[in-house]
PDB file of C-alpha atoms and ligand atoms in Angstrom:
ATOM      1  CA  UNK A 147      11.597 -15.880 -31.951  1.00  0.00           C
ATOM      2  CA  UNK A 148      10.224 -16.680 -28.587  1.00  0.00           C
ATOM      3  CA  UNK A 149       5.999 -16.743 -29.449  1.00  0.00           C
ATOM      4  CA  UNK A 150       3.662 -14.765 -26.844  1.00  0.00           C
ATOM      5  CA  UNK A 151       1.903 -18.486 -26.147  1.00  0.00           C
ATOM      6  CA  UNK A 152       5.180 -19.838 -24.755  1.00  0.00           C
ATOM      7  CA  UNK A 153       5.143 -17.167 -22.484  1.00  0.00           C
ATOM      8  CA  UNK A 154       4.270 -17.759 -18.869  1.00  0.00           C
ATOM      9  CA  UNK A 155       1.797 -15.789 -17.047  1.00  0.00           C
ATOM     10  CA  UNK A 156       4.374 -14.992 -14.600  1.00  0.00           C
ATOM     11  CA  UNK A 157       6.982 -13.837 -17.303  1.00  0.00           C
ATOM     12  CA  UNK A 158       7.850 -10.190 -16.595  1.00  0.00           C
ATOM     13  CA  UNK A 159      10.139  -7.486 -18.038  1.00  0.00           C
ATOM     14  CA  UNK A 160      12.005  -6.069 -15.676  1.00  0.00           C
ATOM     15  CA  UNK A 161      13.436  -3.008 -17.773  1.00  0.00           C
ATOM     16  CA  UNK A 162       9.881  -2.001 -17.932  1.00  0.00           C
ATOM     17  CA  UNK A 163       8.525  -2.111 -14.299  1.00  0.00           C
ATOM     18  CA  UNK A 164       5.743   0.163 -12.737  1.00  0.00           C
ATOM     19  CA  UNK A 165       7.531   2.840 -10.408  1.00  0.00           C
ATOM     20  CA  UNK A 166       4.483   2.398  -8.115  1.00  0.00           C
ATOM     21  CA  UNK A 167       2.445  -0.903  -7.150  1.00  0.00           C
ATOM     22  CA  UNK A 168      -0.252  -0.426  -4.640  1.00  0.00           C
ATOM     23  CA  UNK A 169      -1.930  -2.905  -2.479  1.00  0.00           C
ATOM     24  CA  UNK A 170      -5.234  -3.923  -0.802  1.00  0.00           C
ATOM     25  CA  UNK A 171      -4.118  -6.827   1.166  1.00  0.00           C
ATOM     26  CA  UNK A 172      -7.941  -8.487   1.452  1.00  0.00           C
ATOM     27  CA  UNK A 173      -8.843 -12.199   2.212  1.00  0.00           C
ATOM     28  CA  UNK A 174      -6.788 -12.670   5.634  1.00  0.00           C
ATOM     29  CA  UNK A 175     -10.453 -13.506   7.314  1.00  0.00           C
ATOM     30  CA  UNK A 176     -11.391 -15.873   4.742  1.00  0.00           C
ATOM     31  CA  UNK A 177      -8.147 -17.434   4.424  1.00  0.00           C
ATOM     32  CA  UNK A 178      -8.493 -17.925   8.280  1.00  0.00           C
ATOM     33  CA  UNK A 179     -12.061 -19.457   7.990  1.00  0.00           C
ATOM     34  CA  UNK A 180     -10.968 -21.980   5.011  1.00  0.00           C
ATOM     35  CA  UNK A 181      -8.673 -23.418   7.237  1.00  0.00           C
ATOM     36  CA  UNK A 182     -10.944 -22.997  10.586  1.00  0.00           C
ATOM     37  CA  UNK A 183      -8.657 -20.585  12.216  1.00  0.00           C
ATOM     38  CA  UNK A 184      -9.141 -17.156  14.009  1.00  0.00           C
ATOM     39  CA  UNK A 185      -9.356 -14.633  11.667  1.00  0.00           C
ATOM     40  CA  UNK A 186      -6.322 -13.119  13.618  1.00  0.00           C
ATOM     41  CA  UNK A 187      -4.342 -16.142  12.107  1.00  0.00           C
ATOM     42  CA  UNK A 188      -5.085 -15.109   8.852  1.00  0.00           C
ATOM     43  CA  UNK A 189      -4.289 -11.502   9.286  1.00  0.00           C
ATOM     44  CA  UNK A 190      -0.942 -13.168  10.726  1.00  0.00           C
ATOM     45  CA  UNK A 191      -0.048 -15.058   7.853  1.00  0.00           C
ATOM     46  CA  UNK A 192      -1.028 -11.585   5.855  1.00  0.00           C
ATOM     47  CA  UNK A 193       2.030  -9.572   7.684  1.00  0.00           C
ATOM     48  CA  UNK A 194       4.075 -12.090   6.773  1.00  0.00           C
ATOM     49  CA  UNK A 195       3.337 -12.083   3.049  1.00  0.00           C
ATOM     50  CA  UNK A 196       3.886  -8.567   3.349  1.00  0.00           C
ATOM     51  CA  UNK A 197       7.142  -8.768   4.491  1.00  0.00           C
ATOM     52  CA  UNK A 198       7.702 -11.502   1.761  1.00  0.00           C
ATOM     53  CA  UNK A 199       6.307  -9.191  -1.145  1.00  0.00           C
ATOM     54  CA  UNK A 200       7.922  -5.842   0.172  1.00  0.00           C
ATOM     55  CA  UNK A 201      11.457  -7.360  -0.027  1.00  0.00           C
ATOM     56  CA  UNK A 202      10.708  -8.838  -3.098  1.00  0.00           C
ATOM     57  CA  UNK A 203       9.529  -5.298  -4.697  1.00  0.00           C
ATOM     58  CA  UNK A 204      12.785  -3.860  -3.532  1.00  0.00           C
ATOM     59  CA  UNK A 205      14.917  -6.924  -5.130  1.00  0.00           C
ATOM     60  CA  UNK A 206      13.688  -6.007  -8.616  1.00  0.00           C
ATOM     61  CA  UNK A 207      13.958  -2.482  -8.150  1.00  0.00           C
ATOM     62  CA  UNK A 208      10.917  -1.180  -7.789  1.00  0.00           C
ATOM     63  CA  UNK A 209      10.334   2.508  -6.551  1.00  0.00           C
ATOM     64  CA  UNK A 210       7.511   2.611  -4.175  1.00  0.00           C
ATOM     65  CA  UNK A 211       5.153   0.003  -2.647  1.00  0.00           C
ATOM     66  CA  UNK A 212       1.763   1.441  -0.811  1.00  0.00           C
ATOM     67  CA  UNK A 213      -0.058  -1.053   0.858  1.00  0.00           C
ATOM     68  CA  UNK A 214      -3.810  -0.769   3.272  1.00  0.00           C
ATOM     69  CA  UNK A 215      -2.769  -2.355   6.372  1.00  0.00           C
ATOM     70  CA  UNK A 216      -5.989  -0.541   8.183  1.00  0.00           C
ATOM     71  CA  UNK A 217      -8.562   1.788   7.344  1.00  0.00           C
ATOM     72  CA  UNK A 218     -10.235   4.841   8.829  1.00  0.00           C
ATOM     73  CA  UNK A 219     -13.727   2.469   8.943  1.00  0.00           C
ATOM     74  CA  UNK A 220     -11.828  -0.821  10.325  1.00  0.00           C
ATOM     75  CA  UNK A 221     -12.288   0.112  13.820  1.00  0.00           C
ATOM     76  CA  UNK A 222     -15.767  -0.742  13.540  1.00  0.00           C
ATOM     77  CA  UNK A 223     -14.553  -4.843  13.575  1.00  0.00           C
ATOM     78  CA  UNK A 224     -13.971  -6.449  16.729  1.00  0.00           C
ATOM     79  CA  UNK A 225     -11.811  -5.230  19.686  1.00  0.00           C
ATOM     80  CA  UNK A 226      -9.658  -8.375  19.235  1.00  0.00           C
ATOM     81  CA  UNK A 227      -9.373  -8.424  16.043  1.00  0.00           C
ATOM     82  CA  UNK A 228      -8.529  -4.261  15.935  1.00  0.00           C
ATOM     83  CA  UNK A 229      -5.503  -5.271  18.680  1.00  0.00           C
ATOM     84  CA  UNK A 230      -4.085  -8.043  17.093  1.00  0.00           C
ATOM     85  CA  UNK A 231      -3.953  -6.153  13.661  1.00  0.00           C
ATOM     86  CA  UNK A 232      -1.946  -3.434  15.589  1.00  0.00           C
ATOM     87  CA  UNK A 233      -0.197  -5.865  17.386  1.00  0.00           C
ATOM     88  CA  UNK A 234       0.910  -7.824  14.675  1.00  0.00           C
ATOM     89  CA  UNK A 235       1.917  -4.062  13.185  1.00  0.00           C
ATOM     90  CA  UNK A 236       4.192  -3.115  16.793  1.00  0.00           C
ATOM     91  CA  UNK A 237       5.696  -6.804  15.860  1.00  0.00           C
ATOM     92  CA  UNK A 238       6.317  -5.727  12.535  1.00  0.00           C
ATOM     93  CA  UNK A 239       8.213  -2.675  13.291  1.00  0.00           C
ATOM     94  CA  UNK A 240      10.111  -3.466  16.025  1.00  0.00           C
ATOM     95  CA  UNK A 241      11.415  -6.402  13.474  1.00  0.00           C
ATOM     96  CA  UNK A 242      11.809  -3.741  10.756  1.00  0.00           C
ATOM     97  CA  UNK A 243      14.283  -0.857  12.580  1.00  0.00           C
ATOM     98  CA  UNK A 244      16.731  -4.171  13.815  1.00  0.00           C
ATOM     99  CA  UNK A 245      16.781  -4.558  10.050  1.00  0.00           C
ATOM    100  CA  UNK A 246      16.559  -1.275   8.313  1.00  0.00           C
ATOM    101  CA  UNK A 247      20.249  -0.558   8.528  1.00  0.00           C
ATOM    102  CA  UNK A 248      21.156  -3.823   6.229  1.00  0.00           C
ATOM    103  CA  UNK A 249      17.735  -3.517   3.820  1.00  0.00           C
ATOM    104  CA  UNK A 250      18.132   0.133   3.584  1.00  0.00           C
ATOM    105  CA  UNK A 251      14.269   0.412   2.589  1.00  0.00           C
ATOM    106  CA  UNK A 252      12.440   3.691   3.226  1.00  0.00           C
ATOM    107  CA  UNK A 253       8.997   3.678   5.512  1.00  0.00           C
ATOM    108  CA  UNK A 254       6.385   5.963   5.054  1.00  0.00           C
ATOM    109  CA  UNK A 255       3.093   5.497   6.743  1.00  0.00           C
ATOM    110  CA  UNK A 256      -0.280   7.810   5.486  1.00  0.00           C
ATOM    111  CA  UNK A 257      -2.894   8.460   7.437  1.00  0.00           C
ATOM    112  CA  UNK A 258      -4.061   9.617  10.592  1.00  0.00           C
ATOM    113  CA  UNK A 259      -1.498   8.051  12.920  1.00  0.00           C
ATOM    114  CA  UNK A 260      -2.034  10.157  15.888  1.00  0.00           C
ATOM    115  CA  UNK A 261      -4.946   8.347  17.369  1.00  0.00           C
ATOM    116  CA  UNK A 262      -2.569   5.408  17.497  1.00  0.00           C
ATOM    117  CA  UNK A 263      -1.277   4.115  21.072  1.00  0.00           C
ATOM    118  CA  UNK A 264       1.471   5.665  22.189  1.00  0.00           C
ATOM    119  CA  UNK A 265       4.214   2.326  21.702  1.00  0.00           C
ATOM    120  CA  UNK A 266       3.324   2.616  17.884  1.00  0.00           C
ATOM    121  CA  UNK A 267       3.601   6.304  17.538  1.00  0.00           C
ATOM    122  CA  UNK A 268       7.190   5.987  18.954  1.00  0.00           C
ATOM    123  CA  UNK A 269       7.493   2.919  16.433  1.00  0.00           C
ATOM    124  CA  UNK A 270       6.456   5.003  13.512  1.00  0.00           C
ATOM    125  CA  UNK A 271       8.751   8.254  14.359  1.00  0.00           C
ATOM    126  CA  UNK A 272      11.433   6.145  15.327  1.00  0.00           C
ATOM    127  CA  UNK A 273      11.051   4.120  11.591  1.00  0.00           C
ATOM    128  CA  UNK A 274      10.246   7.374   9.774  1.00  0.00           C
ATOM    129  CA  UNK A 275      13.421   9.422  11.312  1.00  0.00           C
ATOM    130  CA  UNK A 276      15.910   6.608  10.489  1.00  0.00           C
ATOM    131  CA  UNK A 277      14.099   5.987   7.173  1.00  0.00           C
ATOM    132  CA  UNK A 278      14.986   9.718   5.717  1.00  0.00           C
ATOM    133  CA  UNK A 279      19.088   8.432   5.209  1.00  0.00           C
ATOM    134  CA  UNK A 280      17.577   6.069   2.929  1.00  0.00           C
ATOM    135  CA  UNK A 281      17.295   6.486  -1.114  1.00  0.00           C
ATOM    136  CA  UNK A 282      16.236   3.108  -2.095  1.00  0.00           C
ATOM    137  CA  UNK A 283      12.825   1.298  -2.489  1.00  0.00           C
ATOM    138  CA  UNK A 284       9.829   3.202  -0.436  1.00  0.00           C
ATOM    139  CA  UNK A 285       7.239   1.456   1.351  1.00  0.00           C
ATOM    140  CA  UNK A 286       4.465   3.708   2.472  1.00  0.00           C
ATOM    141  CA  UNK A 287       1.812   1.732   5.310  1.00  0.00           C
ATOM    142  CA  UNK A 288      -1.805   3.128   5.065  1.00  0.00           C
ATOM    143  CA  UNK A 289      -2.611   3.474   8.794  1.00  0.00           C
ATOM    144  CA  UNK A 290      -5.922   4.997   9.696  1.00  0.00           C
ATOM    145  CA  UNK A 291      -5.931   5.737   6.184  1.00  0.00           C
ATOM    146  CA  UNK A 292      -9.147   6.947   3.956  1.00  0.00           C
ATOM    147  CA  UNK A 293      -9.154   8.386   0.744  1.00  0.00           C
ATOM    148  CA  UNK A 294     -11.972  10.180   1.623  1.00  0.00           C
ATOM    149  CA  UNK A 295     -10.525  11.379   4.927  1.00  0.00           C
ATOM    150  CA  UNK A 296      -7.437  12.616   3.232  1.00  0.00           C
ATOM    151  CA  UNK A 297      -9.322  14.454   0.924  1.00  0.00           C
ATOM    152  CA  UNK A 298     -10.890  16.081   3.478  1.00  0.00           C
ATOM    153  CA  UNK A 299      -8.156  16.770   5.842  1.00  0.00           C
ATOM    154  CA  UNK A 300      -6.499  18.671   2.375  1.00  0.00           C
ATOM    155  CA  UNK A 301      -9.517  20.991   1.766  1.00  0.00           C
ATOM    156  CA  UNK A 302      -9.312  22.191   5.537  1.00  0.00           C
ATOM    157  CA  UNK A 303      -5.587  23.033   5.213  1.00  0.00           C
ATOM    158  CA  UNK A 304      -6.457  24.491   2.108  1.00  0.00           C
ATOM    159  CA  UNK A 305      -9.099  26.398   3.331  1.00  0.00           C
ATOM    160  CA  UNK A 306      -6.766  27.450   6.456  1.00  0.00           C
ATOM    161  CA  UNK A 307      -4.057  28.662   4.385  1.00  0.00           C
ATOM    162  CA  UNK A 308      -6.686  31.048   1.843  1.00  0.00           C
ATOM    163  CA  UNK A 309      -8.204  32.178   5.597  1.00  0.00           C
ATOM    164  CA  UNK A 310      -4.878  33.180   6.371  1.00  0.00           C
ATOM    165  CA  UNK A 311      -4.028  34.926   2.984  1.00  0.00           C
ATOM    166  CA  UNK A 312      -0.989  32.449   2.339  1.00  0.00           C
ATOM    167  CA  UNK A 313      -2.777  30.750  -0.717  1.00  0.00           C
ATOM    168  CA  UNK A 314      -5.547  31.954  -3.627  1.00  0.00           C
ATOM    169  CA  UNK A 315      -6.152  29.787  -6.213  1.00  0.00           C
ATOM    170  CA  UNK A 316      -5.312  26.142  -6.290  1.00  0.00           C
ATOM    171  CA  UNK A 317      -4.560  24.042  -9.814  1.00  0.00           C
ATOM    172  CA  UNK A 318      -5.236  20.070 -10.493  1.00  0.00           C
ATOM    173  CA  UNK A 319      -1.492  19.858  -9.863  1.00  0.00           C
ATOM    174  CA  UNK A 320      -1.469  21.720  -6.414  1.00  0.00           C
ATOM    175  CA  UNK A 321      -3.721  18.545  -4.957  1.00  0.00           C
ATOM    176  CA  UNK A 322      -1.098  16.066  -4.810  1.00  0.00           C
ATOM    177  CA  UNK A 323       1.116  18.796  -1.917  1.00  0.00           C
ATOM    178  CA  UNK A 324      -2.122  18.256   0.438  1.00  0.00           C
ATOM    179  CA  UNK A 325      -1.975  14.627   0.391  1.00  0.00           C
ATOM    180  CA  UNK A 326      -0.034  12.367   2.824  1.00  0.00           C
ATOM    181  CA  UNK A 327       1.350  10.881  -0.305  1.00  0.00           C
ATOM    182  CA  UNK A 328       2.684  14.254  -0.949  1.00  0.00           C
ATOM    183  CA  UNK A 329       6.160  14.025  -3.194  1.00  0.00           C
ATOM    184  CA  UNK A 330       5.382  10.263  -4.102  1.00  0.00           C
ATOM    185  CA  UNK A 331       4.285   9.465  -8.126  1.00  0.00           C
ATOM    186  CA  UNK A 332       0.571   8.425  -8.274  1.00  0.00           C
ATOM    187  CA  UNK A 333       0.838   4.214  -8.291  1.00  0.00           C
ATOM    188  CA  UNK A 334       0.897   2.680 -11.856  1.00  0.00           C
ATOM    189  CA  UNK A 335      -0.802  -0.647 -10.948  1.00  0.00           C
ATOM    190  CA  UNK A 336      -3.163  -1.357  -8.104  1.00  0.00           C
ATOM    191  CA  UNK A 337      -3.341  -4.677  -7.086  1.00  0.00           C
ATOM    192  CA  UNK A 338      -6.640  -5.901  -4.883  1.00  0.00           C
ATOM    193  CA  UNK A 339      -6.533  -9.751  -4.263  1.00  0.00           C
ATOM    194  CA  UNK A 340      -9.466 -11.561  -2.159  1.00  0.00           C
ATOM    195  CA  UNK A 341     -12.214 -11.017  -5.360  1.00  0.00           C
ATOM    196  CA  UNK A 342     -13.303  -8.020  -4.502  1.00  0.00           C
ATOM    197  CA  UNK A 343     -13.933  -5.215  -7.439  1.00  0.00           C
ATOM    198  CA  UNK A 344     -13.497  -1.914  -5.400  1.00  0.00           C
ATOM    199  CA  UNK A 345     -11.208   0.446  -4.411  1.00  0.00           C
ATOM    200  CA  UNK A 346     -12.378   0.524  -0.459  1.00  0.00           C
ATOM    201  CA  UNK A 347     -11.686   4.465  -0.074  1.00  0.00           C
ATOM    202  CA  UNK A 348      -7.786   3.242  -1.158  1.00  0.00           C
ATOM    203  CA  UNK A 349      -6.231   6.209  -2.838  1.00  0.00           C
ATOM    204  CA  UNK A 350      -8.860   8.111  -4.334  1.00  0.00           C
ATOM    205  CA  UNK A 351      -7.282  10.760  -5.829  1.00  0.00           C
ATOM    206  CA  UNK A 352      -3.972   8.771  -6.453  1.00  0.00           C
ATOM    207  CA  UNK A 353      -5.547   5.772  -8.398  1.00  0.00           C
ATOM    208  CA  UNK A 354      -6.966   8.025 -11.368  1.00  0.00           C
ATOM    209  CA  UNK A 355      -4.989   6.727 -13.688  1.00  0.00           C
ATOM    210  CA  UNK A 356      -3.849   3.475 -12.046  1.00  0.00           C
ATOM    211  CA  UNK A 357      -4.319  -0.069 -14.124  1.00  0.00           C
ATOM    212  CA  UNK A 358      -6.492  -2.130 -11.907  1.00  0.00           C
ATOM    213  CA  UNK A 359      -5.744  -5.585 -11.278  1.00  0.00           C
ATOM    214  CA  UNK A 360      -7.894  -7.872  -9.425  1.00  0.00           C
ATOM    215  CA  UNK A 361      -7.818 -11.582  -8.668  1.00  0.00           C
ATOM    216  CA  UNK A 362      -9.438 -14.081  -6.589  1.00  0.00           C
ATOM    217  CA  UNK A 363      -5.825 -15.408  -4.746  1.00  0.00           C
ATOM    218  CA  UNK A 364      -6.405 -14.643  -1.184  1.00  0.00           C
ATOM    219  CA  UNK A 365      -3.518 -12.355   0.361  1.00  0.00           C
ATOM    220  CA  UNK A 366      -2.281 -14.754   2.443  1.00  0.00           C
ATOM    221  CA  UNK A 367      -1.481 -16.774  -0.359  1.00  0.00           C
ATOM    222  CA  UNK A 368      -0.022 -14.179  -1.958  1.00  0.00           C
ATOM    223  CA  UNK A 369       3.573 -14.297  -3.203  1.00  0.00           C
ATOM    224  CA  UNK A 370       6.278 -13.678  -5.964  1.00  0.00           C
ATOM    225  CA  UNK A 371       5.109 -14.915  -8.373  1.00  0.00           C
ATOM    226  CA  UNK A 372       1.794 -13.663  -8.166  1.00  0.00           C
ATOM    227  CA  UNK A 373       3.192 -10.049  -8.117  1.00  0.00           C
ATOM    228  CA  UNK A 374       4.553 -10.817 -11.712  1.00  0.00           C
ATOM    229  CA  UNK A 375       1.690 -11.995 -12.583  1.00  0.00           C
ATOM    230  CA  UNK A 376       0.183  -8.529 -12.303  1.00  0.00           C
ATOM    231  CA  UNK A 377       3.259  -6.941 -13.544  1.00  0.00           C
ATOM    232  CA  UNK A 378       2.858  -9.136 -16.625  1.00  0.00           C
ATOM    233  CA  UNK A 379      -0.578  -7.998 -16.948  1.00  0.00           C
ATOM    234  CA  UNK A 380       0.296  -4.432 -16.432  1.00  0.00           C
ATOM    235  CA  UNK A 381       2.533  -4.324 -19.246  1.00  0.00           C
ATOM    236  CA  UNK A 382      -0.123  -5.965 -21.696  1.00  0.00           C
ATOM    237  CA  UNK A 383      -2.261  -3.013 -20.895  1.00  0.00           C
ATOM    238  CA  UNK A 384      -2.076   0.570 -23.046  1.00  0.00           C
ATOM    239  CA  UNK A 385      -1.943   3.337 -21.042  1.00  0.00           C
ATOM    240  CA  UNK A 386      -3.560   6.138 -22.999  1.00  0.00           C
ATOM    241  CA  UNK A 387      -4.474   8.932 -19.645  1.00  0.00           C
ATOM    242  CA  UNK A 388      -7.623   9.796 -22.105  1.00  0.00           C
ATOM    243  CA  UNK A 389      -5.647  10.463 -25.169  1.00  0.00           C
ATOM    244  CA  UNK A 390      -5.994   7.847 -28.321  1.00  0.00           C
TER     245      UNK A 390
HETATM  246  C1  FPP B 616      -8.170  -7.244   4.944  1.00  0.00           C
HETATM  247  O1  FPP B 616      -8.550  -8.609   4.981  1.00  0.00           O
HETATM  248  C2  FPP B 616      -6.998  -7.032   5.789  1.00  0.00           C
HETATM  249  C3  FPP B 616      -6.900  -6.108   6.786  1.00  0.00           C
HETATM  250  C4  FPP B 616      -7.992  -5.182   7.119  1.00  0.00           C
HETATM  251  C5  FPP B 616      -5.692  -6.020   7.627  1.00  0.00           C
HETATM  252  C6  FPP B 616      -4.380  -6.112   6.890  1.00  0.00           C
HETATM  253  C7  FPP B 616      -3.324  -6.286   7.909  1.00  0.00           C
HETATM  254  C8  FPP B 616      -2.230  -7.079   7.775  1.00  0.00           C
HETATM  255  C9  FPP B 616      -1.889  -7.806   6.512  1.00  0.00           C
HETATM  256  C10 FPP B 616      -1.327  -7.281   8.929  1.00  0.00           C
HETATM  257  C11 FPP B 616      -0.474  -6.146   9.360  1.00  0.00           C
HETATM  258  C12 FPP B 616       0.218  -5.415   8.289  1.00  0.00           C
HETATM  259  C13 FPP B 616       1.543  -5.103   8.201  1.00  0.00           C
HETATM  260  C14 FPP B 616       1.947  -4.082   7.205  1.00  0.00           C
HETATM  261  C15 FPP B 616       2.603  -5.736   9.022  1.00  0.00           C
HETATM  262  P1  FPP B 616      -9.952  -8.990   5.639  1.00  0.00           P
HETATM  263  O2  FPP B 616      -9.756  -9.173   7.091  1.00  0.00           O
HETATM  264  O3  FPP B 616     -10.979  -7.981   5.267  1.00  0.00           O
HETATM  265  O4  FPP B 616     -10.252 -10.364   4.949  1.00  0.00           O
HETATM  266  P2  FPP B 616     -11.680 -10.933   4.568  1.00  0.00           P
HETATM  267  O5  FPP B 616     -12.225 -10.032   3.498  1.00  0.00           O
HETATM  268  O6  FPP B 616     -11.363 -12.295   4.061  1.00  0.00           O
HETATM  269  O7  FPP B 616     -12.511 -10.942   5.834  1.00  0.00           O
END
């Protein structure tokens, strides 16, 4: 009998995987600074590991993968830094629809994309209309995203639709329909590398129930096997949703 101190930190099960990881990809500026670079290098390296971790998800079969790529409060950081993050994102998707054919992996994106230049609006619809032949593995980018904000954004249409006699009473379970994640299971793990202990206005309403994971490793650095790691931890935890 293989003993549980044997068993590497990295050692996973892969009949019992989350449907849902989520992602705050934090530490591309310090990553950058270690090694005296721009923190646009970092943030380059960080797309990258993306790429690296979202094909990996898919290999082991995992439903969905959510990750922040930018939030509705980092436009306050520099100009520069603002374009190169949406450069590196055009980059990314131009890449991506070449590809999307052979990968056959889904893209969502949540938030509030139409403040967005023009160039990666057409990226987005173009990636989101050839996405829906897909059935596979489902990446959703937060763009512009805020938990907060799409909170908000749900009580208005709410509020719209009761103003217009359509709707009357909303339950816990009507919430989810107002959300951009709308359709998608609430993530089962929530990964947040960088050191950080906060959720950052990531999926407010989504993360309820989510097992937190946290660890120093800056993103950058981020790989395979540190996914496992989390997915080992995940599946030490007890998930009791308030029950005993
Ligand atoms: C947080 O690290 C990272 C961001 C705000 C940007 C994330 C963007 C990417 C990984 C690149 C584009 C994404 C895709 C999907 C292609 P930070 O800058 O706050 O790091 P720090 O805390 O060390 O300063």
């Amino acid at each position: 009998m293989k003993s549980i101190f044997n068993k590497k930190a990295e050692e996973i099960d892969f009949g019992n995987l989350p449907r849902h990881i989520a992602i705050i990809m934090d530490g591309n500026g310090r990553w950058a600074k270690k090694r005296k670079m721009p923190r646009t290098a970092g943030h380059a390296v960080g797309a990258e590991t993306f790429r690296k971790v979202a094909t990996y998800c898919k290999n082991i079969g995992l439903d969905y993968l959510t990750v922040y790529a930018f939030s509705t409060e980092n436009w306050k950081r520099p100009q520069e830094e603002v374009d190169a993050i949406m450069g590196l994102l055009e980059k990314y998707l131009l890449e991506s629809i070449e590809k999307m054919e052979r990968d056959k992996v889904k893209m969502k994106f949540f938030g509030d994309v139409s403040v967005l230049s023009p160039r990666l609006r057409e990226l987005i619809a173009r990636t989101e209309e050839i996405s829906k032949r897909f059935e596979g593995c489902q990446v959703n980018i937060c763009l512009n995203y805020g938990g907060r904000d799409e909170l908000v954004r749900a009580m208005r249409r709410y509020a719209r639709e009761v103003s217009e006699g359509r709707e009357n009473n909303i339950e816990e379970e009507d919430v989810g329909s107002y959300l951009f994640s709308a359709g998608i299971p609430d993530p089962d793990l929530l990964i947040r590398p960088g050191g950080e202990y906060r959720l950052s206005n990531f999926l407010m309403w989504q993360s309820a129930y989510s097992e937190l994971y946290f660890t120093d490793k800056l993103w950058p650095d981020f790989d395979e096997k540190e996914i496992n790691r989390a997915i080992a931890e995940f599946q030490r935890r007890e998930r009791r949703y308030g029950g005993v």
